[in-house]
Each structure stands twice: as structure tokens, then as C-alpha cells.
Short mmCIF file of C-alpha atoms in Angstrom, two decimals:
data_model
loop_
_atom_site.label_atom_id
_atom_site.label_comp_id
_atom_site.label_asym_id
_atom_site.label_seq_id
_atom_site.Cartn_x
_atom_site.Cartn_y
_atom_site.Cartn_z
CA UNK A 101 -17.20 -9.38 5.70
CA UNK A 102 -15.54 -13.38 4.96
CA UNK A 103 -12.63 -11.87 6.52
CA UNK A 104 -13.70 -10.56 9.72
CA UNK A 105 -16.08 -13.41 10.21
CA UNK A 106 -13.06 -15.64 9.60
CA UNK A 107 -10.85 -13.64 12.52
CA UNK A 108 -13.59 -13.96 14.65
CA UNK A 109 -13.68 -17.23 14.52
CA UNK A 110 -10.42 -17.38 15.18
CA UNK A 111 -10.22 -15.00 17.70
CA UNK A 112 -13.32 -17.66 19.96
CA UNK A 113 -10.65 -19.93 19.33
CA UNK A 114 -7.95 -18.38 20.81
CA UNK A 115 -10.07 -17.19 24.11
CA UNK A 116 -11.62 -20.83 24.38
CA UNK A 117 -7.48 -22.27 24.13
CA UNK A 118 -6.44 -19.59 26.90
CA UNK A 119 -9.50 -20.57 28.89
CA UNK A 120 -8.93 -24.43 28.41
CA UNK A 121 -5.31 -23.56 30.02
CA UNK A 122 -6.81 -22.08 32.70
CA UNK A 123 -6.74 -18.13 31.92
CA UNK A 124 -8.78 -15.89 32.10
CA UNK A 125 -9.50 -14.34 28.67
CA UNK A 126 -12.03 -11.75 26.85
CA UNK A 127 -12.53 -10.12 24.08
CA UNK A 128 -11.54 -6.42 24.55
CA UNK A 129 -12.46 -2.74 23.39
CA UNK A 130 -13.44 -1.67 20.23
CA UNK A 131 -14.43 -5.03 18.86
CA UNK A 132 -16.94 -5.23 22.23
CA UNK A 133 -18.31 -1.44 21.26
CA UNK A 134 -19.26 -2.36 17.93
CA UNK A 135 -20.92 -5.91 18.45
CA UNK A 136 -22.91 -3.81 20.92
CA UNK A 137 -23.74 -1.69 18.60
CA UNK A 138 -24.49 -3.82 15.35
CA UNK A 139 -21.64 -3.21 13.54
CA UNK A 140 -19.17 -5.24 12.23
CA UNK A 141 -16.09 -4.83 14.07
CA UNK A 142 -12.64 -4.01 11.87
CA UNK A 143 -10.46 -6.86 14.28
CA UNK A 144 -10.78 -8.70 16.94
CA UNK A 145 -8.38 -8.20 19.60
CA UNK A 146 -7.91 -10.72 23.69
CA UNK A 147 -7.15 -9.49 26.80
CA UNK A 148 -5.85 -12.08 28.98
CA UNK A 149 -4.20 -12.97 32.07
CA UNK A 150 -1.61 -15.13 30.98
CA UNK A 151 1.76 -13.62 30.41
CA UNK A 152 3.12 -12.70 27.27
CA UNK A 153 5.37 -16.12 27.39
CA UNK A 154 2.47 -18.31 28.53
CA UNK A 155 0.94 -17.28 25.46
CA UNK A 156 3.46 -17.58 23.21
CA UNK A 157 3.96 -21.65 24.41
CA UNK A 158 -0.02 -21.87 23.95
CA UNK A 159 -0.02 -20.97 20.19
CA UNK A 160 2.38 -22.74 17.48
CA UNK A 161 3.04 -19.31 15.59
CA UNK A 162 2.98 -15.65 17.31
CA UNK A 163 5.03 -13.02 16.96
CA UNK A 164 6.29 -10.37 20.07
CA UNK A 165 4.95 -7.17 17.97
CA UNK A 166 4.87 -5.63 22.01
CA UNK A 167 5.79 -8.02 23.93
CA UNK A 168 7.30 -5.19 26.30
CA UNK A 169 3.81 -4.30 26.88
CA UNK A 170 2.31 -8.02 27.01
CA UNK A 171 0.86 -7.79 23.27
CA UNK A 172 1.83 -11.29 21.39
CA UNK A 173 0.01 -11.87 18.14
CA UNK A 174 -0.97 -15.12 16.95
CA UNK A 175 -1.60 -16.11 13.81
CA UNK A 176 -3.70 -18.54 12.35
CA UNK A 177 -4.37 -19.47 8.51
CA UNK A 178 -3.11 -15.89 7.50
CA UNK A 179 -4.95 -14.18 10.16
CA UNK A 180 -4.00 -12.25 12.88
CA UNK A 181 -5.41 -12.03 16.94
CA UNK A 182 -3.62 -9.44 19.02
CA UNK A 183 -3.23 -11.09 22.59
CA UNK A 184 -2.73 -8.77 25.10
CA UNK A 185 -2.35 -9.45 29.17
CA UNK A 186 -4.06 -7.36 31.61
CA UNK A 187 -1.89 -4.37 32.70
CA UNK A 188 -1.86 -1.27 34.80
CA UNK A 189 0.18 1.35 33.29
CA UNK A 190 2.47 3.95 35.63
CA UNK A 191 3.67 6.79 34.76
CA UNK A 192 3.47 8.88 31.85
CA UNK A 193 6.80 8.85 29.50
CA UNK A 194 6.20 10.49 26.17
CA UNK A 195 2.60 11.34 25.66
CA UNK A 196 2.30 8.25 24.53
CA UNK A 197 3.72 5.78 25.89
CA UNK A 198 3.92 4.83 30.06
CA UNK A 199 7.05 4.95 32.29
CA UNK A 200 6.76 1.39 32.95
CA UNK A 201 3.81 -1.05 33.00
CA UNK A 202 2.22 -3.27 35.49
CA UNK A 203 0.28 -6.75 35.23
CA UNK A 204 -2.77 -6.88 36.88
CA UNK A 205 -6.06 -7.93 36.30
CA UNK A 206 -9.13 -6.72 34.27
CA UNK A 207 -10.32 -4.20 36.03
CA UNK A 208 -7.57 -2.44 36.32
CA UNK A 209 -6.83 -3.23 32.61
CA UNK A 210 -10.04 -1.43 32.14
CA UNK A 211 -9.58 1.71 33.94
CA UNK A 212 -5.98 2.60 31.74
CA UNK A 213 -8.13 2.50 28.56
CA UNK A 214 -9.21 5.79 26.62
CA UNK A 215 -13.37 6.07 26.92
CA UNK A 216 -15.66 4.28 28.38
CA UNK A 217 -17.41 2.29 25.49
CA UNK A 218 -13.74 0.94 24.48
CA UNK A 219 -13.38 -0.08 27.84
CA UNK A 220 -15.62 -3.22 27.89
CA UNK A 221 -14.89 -7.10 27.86
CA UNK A 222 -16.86 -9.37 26.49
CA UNK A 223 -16.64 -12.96 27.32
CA UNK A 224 -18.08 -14.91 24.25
CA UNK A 225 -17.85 -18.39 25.77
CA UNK A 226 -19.90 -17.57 28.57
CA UNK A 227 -21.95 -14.93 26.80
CA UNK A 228 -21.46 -12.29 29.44
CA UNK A 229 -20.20 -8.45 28.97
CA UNK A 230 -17.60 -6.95 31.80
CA UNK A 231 -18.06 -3.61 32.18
CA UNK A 232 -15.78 -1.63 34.68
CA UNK A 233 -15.99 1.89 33.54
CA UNK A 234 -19.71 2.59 32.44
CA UNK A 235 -19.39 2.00 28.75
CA UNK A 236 -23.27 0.49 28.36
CA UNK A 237 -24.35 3.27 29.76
CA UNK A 238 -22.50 5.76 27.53
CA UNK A 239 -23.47 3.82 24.49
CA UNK A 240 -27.20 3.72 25.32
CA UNK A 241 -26.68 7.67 26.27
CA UNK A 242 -24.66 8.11 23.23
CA UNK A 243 -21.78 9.68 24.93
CA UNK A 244 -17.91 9.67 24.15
CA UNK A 245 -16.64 10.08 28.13
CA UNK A 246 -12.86 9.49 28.99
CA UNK A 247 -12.58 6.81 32.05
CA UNK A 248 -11.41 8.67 34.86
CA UNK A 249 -9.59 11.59 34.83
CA UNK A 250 -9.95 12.70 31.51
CA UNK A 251 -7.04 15.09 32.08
CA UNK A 252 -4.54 12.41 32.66
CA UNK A 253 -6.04 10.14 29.58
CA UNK A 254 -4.98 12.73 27.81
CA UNK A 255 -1.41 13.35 29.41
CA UNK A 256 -0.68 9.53 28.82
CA UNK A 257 -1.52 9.94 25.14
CA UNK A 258 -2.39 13.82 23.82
CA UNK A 259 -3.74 11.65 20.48
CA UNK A 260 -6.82 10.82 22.56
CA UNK A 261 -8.42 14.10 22.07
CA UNK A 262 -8.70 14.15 18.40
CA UNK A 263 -9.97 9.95 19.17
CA UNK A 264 -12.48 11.58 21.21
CA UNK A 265 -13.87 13.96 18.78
CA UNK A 266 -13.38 11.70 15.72
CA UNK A 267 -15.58 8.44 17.83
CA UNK A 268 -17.93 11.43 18.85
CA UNK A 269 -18.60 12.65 15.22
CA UNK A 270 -18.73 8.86 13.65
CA UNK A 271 -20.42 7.36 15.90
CA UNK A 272 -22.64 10.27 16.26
CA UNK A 273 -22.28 10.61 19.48
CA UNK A 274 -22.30 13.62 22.32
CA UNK A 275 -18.56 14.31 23.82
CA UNK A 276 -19.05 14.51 27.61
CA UNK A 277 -18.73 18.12 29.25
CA UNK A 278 -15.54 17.15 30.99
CA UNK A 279 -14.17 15.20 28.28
CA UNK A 280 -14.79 18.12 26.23
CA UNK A 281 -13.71 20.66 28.85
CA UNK A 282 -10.40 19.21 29.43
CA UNK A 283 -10.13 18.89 25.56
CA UNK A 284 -10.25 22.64 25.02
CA UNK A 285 -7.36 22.94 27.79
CA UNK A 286 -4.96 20.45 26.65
CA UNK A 287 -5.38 21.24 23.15
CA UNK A 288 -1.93 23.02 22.28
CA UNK A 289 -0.43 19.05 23.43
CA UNK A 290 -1.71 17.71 20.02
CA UNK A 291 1.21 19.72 18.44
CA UNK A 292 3.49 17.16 20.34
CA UNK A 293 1.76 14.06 18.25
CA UNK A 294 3.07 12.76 14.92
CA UNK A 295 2.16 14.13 11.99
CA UNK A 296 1.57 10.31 10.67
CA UNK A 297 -0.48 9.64 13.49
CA UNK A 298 -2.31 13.10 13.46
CA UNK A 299 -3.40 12.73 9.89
CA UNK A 300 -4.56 8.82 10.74
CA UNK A 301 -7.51 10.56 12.94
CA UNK A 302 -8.26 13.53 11.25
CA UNK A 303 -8.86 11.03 8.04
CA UNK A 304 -11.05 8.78 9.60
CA UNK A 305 -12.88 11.88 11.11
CA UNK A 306 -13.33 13.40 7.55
CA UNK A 307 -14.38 10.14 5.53
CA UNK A 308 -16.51 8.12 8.28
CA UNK A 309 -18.20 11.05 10.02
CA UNK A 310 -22.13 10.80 8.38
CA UNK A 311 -21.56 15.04 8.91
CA UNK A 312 -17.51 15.46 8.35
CA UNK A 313 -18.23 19.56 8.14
CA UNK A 314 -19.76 19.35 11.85
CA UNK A 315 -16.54 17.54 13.37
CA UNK A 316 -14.50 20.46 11.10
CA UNK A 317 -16.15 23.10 13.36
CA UNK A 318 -16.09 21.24 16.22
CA UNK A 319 -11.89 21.15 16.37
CA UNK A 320 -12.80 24.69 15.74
CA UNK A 321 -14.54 25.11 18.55
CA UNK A 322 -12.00 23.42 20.99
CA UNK A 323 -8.79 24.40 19.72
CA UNK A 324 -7.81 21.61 17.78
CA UNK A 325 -7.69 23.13 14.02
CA UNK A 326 -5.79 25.86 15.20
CA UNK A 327 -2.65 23.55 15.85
CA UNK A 328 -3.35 21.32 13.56
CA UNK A 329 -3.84 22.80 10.33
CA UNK A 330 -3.50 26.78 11.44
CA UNK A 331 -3.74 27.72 7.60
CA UNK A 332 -7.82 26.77 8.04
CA UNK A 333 -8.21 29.67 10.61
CA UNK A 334 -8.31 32.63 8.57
CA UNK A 335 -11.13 31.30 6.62
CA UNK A 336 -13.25 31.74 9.53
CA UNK A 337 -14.99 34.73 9.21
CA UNK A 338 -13.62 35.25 5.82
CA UNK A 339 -16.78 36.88 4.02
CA UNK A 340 -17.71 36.29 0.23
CA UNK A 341 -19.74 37.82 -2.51
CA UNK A 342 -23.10 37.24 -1.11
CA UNK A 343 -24.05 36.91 -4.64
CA UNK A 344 -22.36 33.74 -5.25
CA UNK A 345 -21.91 32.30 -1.46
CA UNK A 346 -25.45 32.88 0.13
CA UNK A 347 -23.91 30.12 2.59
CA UNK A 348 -21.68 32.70 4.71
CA UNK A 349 -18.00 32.64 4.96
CA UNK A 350 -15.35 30.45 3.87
CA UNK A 351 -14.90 28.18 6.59
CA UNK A 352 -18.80 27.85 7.01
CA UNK A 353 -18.52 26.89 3.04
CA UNK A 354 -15.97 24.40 3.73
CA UNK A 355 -17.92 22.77 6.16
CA UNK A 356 -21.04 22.72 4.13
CA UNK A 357 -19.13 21.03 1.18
CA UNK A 358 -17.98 18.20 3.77
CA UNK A 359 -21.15 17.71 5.02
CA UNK A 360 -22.59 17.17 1.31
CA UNK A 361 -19.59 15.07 0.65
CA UNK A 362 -21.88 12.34 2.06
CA UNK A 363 -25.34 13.79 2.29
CA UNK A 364 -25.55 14.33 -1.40
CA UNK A 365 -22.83 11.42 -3.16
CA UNK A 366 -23.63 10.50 -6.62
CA UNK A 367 -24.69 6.83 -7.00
CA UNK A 368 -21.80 4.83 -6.65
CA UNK A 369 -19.35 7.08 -5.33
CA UNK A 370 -17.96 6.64 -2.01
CA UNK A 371 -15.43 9.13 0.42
CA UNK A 372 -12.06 8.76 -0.38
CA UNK A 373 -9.14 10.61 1.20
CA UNK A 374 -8.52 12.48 -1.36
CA UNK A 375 -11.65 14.19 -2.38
CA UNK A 376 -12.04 14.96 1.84
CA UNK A 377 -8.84 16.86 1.73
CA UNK A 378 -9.67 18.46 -1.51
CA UNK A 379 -12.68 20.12 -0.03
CA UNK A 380 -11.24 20.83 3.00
CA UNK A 381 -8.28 22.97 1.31
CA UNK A 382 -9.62 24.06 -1.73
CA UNK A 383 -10.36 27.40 -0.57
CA UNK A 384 -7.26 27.68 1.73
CA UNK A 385 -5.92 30.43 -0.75
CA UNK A 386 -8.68 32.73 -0.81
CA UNK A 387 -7.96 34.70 2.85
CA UNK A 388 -4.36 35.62 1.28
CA UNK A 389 -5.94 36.45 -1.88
CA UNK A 390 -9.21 38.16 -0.50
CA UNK A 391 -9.17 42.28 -1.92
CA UNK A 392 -11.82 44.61 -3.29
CA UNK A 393 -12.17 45.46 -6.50
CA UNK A 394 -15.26 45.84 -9.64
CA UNK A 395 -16.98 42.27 -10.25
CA UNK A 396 -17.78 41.13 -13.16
CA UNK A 397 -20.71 43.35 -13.62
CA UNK A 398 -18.72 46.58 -12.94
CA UNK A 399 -20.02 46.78 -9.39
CA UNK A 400 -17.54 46.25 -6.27
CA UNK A 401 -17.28 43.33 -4.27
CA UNK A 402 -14.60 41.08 -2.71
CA UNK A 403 -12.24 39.27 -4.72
CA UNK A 404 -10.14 36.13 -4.62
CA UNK A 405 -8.00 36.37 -8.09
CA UNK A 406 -5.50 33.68 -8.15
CA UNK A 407 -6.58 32.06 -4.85
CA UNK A 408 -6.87 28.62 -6.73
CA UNK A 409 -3.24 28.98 -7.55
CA UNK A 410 -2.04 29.98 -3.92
CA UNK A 411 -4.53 27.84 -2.18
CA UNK A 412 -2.68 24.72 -4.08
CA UNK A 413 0.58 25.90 -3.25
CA UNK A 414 -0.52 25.99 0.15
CA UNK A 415 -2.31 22.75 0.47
CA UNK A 416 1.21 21.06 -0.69
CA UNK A 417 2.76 22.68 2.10
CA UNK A 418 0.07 21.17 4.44
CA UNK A 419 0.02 17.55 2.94
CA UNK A 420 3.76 17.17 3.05
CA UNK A 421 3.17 18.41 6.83
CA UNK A 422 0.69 15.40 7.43
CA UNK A 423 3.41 13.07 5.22
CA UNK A 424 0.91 12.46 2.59
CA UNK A 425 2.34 9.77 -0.03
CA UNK A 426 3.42 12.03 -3.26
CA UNK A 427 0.86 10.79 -6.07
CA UNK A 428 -2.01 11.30 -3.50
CA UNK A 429 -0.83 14.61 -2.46
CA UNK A 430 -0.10 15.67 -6.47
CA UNK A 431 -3.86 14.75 -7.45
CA UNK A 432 -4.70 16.69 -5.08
CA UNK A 433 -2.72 19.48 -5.55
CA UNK A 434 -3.55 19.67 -9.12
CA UNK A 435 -7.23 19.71 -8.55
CA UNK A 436 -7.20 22.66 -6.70
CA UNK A 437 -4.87 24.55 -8.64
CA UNK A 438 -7.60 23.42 -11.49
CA UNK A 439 -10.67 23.65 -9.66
CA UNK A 440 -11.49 27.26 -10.92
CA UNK A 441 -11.62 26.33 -14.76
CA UNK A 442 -15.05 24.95 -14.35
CA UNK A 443 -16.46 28.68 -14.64
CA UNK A 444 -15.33 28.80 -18.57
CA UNK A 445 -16.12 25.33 -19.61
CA UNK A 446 -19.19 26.17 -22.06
CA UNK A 447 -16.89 29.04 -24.03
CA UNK A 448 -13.82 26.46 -24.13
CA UNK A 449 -12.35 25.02 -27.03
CA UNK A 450 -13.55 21.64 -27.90
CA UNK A 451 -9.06 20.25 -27.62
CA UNK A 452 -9.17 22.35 -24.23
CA UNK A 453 -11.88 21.07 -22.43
CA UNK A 454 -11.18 17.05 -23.62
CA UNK A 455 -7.36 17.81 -22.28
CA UNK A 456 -9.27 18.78 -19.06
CA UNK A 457 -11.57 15.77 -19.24
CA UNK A 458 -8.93 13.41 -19.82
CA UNK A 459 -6.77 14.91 -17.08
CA UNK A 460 -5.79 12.04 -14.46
CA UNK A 461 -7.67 14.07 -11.44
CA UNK A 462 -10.44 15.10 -13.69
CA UNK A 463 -13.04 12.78 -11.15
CA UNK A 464 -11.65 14.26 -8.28
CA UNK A 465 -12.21 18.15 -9.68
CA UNK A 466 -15.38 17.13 -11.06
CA UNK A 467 -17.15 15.86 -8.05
CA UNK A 468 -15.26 19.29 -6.39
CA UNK A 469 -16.90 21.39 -8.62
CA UNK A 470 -20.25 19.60 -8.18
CA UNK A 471 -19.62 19.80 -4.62
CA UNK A 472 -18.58 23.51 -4.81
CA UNK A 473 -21.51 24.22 -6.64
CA UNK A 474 -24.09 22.64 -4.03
CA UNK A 475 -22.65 24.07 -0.82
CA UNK A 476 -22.99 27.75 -2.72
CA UNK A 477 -25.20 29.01 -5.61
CA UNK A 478 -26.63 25.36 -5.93
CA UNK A 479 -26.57 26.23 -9.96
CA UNK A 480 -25.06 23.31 -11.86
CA UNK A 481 -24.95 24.26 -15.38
CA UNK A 482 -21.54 23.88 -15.91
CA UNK A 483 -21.49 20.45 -14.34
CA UNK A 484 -24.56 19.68 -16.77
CA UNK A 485 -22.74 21.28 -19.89
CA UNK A 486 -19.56 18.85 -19.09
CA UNK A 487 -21.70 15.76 -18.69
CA UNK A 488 -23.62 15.98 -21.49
CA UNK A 489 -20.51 16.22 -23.49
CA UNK A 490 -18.68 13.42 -21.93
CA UNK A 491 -22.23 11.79 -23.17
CA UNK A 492 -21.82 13.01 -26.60
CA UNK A 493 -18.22 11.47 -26.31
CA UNK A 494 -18.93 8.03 -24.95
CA UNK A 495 -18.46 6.15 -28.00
CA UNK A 496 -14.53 7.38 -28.80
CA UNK A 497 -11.67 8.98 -27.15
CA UNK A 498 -11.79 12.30 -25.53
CA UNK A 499 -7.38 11.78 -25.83
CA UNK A 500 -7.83 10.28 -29.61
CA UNK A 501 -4.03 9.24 -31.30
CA UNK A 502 -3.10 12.03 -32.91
CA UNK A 503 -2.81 12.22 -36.42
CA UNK A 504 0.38 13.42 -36.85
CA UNK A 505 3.81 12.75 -35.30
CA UNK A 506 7.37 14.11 -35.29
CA UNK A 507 8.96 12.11 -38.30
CA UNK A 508 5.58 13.44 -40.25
CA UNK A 509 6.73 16.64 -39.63
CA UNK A 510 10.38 16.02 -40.56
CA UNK A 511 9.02 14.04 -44.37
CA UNK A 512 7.82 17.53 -44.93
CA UNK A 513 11.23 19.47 -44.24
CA UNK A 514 10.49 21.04 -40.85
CA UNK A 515 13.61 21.54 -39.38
CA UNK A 516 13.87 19.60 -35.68
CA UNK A 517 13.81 21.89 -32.69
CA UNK A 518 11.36 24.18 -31.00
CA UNK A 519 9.01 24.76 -33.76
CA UNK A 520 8.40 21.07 -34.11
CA UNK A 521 6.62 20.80 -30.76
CA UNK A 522 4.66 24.21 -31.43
CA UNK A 523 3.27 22.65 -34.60
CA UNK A 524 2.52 19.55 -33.25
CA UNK A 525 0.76 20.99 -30.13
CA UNK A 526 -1.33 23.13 -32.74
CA UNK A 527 -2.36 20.61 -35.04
CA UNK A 528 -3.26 18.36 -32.18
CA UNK A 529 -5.78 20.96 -30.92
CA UNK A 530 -7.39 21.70 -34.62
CA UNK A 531 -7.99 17.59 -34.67
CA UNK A 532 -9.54 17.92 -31.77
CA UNK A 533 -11.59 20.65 -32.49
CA UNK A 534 -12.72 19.24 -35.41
CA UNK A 535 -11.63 21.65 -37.73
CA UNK A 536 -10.56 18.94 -40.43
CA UNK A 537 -12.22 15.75 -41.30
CA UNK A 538 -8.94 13.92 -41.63
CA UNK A 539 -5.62 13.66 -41.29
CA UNK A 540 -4.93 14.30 -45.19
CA UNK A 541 -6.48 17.27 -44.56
CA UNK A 542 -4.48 17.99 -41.48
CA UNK A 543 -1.50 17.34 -43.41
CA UNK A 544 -2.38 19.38 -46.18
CA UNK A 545 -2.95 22.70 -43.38
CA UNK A 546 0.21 22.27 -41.94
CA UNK A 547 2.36 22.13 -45.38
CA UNK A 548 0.50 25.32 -46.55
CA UNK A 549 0.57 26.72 -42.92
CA UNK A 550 4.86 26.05 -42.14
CA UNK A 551 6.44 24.08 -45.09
CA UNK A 552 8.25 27.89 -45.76
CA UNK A 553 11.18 29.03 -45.18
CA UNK A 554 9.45 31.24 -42.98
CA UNK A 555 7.57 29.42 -40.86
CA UNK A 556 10.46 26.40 -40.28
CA UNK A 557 11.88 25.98 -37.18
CA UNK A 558 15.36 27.43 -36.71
#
């Protein structure tokens, strides 16, 4: 909060110095939106009518980050204002960016912008809003409308349809009907977008939406998820064992999960990227996977064996698509590929399930499985059985030292090689299980156990 407080400040001070000159000068889009409506706005950028040089010999330190496209920043006491001058853009070059660009004045500045509630000015000298396009109106209505031609919003950058959706879903508001309308016919574009950029919005969607698992079905609905993140299709209308998913089918699953992400977060926890993307692909592997066979009770039903294992495999395939960075993308690889283990956890051996307790994504598959759990059967016994022992286990290590080392091993005459690691891996597991009281005793096991000629490693 001291932060954005502070670049507002500074950000009054750069409008009043670009007034004091004689310019005309505003604060401009989504910094406007949220003031309007109570929130606390991420930055603080300036539209102006001074040229990118005037402001540059107004300020002592700026830097040209687009200057191409009149955006200077300044910087003051580590802070940093983007300054950009009025503009009309023409042409369309990319998708993104325009052929060539225009300066103009406000209004016009106004009608290039995406929606109409990012399309506002707000003069905080004066005290007074400029509003070109309608954006009071769509925030009091609650509505996410593109200004103009929502068609050609979209042609100058395809990226504004997934915007649309994702300020839509966390602002929780309505998309207009030709916003959305034109959405659902320009869809296929998004495939022209960066994957960086791409996986920027669908993020934001997933981990600020209050309902995450309604904005999932709604890039169902308009052919968004399709070229997005195709692999999520087939879960649609992928039925379950009624027995154990009462919810419906896959996707609708999915969604559910999302949705509870938020709705039902443990004290403390908050949305983080990863746990979003690990509900959203957990269950990417069981379409592939899905056959009919006997249950567990003999009688036939649908089947998903090994869909934990494919369903990770697949969800690497779709992070390195979206450019994930590697140690998010492993954790949460790993807890899908894990995220079935949950089922045996009150038969497990006491070393097996501390190995999966100290695991590094053990949080992550835990609040999965909790998640899992909720958006299903609702029954949480497992969850219970592993938190009472973590409990139990508060007071010392669930990874304790281990007793006994390599060079133990080679005092007793255990050859080095393969059976070294075998015997270590073993012993570690019957300290952990308890199954001697020290590690004299341990020692003692493993010299009657392999200090043999037939039992030393070759």
C-alpha cells in the first residue's frame, strides 16, 4: 500500500509540473477505473499533451521505454510514472501494434483504448473525471464493453479478448453482447498472440477471478480454450463414476475445484499460480486414459488407470507451451503425477508417507487433494488421516538424519557398489518406521541381515 501511495504522490506531481508548463495532463485508464471503484490501483500512469521531448526537458531523469509511441517514464526517488501523449493510432500492423501513430488530443486518445471503463481521465488537480467513451456508465452497469467497434479493438490487438473476459470475470462484471459476439468470431486470432503474453491473462484470470471455474467455462463458451489450451476440450463431456464424481464430468469438476480454490481457502492461504494451474490440469490425462473395466467392488464402471501419470506428462507439454519458468513448471508437474497417492495414505508405511510429506510440492498436492476432495465426494478422511499425523510429528523431523551412512557400511566390510545404496535405502525406511529404537540396533540388523558373503555387494 506505502508504495502505491508513494507513486501516487508522485504521479500529482508530475500532472501538476506538466500543467504548471502549460499542458494539458490527466491521469489515465486503469488507475481512473479502480479509484472509481475503491480499489487501490497497481500504478499510476499520465496522459498528456506535451510531446515525448517536452517531457523529457520537464523531468531531470526519464527514460524513452516508447518513445516511438510518446510513452517517456520518469522517475522519481525509485519510482516510476509512465507519461504518455495523447495519440490516435492508424492502421493495424501486427495485431498488436499500429501502422503508424498520430498525436492528437484526449478524446481521440480515448476512443483508441480497449473498453470503456479503461478509457477515462481523471484530472486530480481540478477534481474532475473525462469521460469520452461511456465508462461511468459501464461501471455503474457493471459491464466490460469495447469502445467502438469492438471488431477492430480486437484486430489492433487479438490479446483484448482474453482482457475482456479476464476484467469481466475479476471485476465481476457482465461482457457486453457485442463485445461478446465479436469475441466468439475472432476467437481463432488469439492463436496469433504470444504464448508469454497469453499465459499473463489467463493467470490473472485464474488467481484474481472471486469464481476462476466460471471464467474457465466461459473461454469455453466463446472459443477461447479451444485455441488456447485444446488439451482441456476433451474433458468436456468426459463422464465419471457417478459414485465418486456426483459433480458431472471432468471439465465441470475442473471448474468446480477453481471455483473452491477461493470460495473454500484454508486460513492463511492465498492463490498462487501454481496451485491454479495444478487444478486446472490435473485431470488433463484422464480423457486419454478413460476405458471400462470392474471397479473396485467387482462391478463395471469407467476407468482412468494411469491418468495421473499421462495427465503430468501432458501438463509439461502445456506449461513449456505457455513458457512457464522450469522450477514452477516441475512442482507442478510432480504434483500431478503425485496427486493420486492420497487414496493409500492410511495403509502406507510410516518411511513412505514422511518421504511424501517432506516432498518439496507436498503443500501444493495437499491443498490439491483437499481441493479434489471438495469439488467431488466432499469426504476428507485422507486429508484428516495426513494432518493428524503431521500433528503427531510436529515436534521432530518427518526427513530425520539418518542413522547410518556409506563409510558405516564400508567399517562393516560391505563391498562399495550397488548393494550399498540398496542397504542404505532399506535401513533408512526401517528408522523411519520405527522398527528399531536406535541406531545400535540398526547397526546390529544390518550386520546380521548383509555382513555375509552372501548378501555383500558384488
Amino acid at each position: 500500500m506505502g508504495k502505491i501511495v508513494h507513486q501516487k504522490d508522485i504521479a500529482m506531481t508530475v500532472v501538476k509540473t506538466l500543467q504548471s508548463a502549460g499542458y494539458t495532463a490527466f491521469f489515465a485508464g486503469g488507475c481512473v477505473r479502480d479509484e472509481l471503484l475503491g480499489k487501490t490501483p497497481k500504478d499510476y500512469d499520465v496522459a498528456t499533451n506535451a510531446l515525448p521531448d517536452q517531457v523529457e526537458a520537464l523531468f531531470p531523469k526519464t527514460i524513452p521505454i516508447g518513445k516511438a509511441f510518446g510513452v517517456i517514464a520518469v522517475i522519481d526517488r525509485k519510482e516510476t510514472v509512465e507519461v504518455a501523449t495523447f495519440r490516435k493510432d492508424v492502421g493495424i500492423l501486427d495485431g498488436r501494434h499500429p501502422e503508424t501513430i498520430i498525436f492528437s488530443a484526449a478524446e481521440e486518445d480515448a476512443l483508441r483504448r480497449d473498453f470503456t471503463i479503461n478509457g477515462m481521465f481523471y484530472d486530480p488537480v481540478e477534481g474532475q473525471i473525462l469521460d469520452y467513451v461511456g465508462g461511468q456508465r459501464d461501471l455503474e452497469s457493471k459491464r466490460v464493453t469495447a469502445i467502438g467497434d469492438p471488431e477492430e479493438r480486437f484486430r489492433e490487438d487479438h490479446l483484448r479478448m482474453l482482457r475482456a473476459l479476464r476484467f469481466a470475470h475479476t471485476l465481476g462484471f457482465a461482457l457486453d453482447r457485442k463485445t461478446e459476439v465479436a469475441v466468439r468470431k475472432m476467437a481463432p486470432h488469439i492463436a496469433k498472440v504470444s504464448s508469454e503474453r497469453i499465459e499473463m491473462e489467463l493467470t490473472r484470470m485464474l488467481t484474481e477471478s472471486p469464481r476462476p471455474g466460471d471464467a474457465l467455462r466461459h473461454l469455453h463458451e466463446v472459443g477461447l480454450l479451444e485455441q488456447i489450451i485444446p488439451e482441456l476440450i476433451p474433458m468436456v463431456g468426459q463422464q465419471q463414476p457417478q459414485q465418486f464424481h456426483p459433480e458431472g464430468d471432468v471439465f465441470e469438476h475442473t471448474c468446480l475445484m477453481l471455483n473452491l480454490m477461493n470460495e473454500e481457502s484454508r486460513e492463511g492461504a492465498h492463490t498462487t499460480r501454481e496451485l491454479a494451474y495444478t487444478i486446472l490440469l490435473h485431470d488433463v490425462g484422464k480423457p486419454p486414459t478413460a476405458s471400462f473395466g470392474p471397479g473396485a467392488d467387482g462391478e463395471p464402471r469407467i476407468r482412468f488407470d494411469g491418468h495421473a501419470r499421462i495427465g503430468a506428462d501432458m501438463a509439461e507439454v502445456i506449461l513449456t507451451r505457455l513458457k512457464f519458468p522450469n522450477s514452477e513448471k516441475k512442482h507442478i508437474v510432480e504434483a500431478i503425477r503425485g496427486h493420486m497417492r492420497f487414496m493409500d495414505v492410511q495403509q502406507m508405511r510410516a518411511s513412505t508417507l514422511r518421504k511424501m510429506i517432506g516432498a518439496e510440492t507436498f503443500d501444493l498436492e495437499m491443498e490439491l487433494h483437499r481441493l479434489d476432495c471438495l469439488g467431488s465426494h466432499a469426504m476428507l478422511d485422507n486429508y484428516d488421516f495426513v494432518q493428524s499425523y503431521q500433528e503427531q510429528m510436529a515436534n521432530e523431523p518427518i526427513l530425520p538424519e539418518p542413522w547410518i551412512r556409506g563409510h558405516d557400511l564400508i567399517a562393516l566390510g560391505i563391498q562399495e557398489g550397488r548393494m550399498i545404496g540398496k542397504i542404505l535405502k532399506e535401513a533408512y525406511n526401517a528408522q523411519m518406521d520405527a522398527r528399531f529404537a536406535s541406531r545400535e540396533e540398526l547397526l546390529d540388523w544390518v550386520r546380521a541381515t548383509y555382513q555375509t558373503n552372501n548378501h555383500s555387494a558384488e
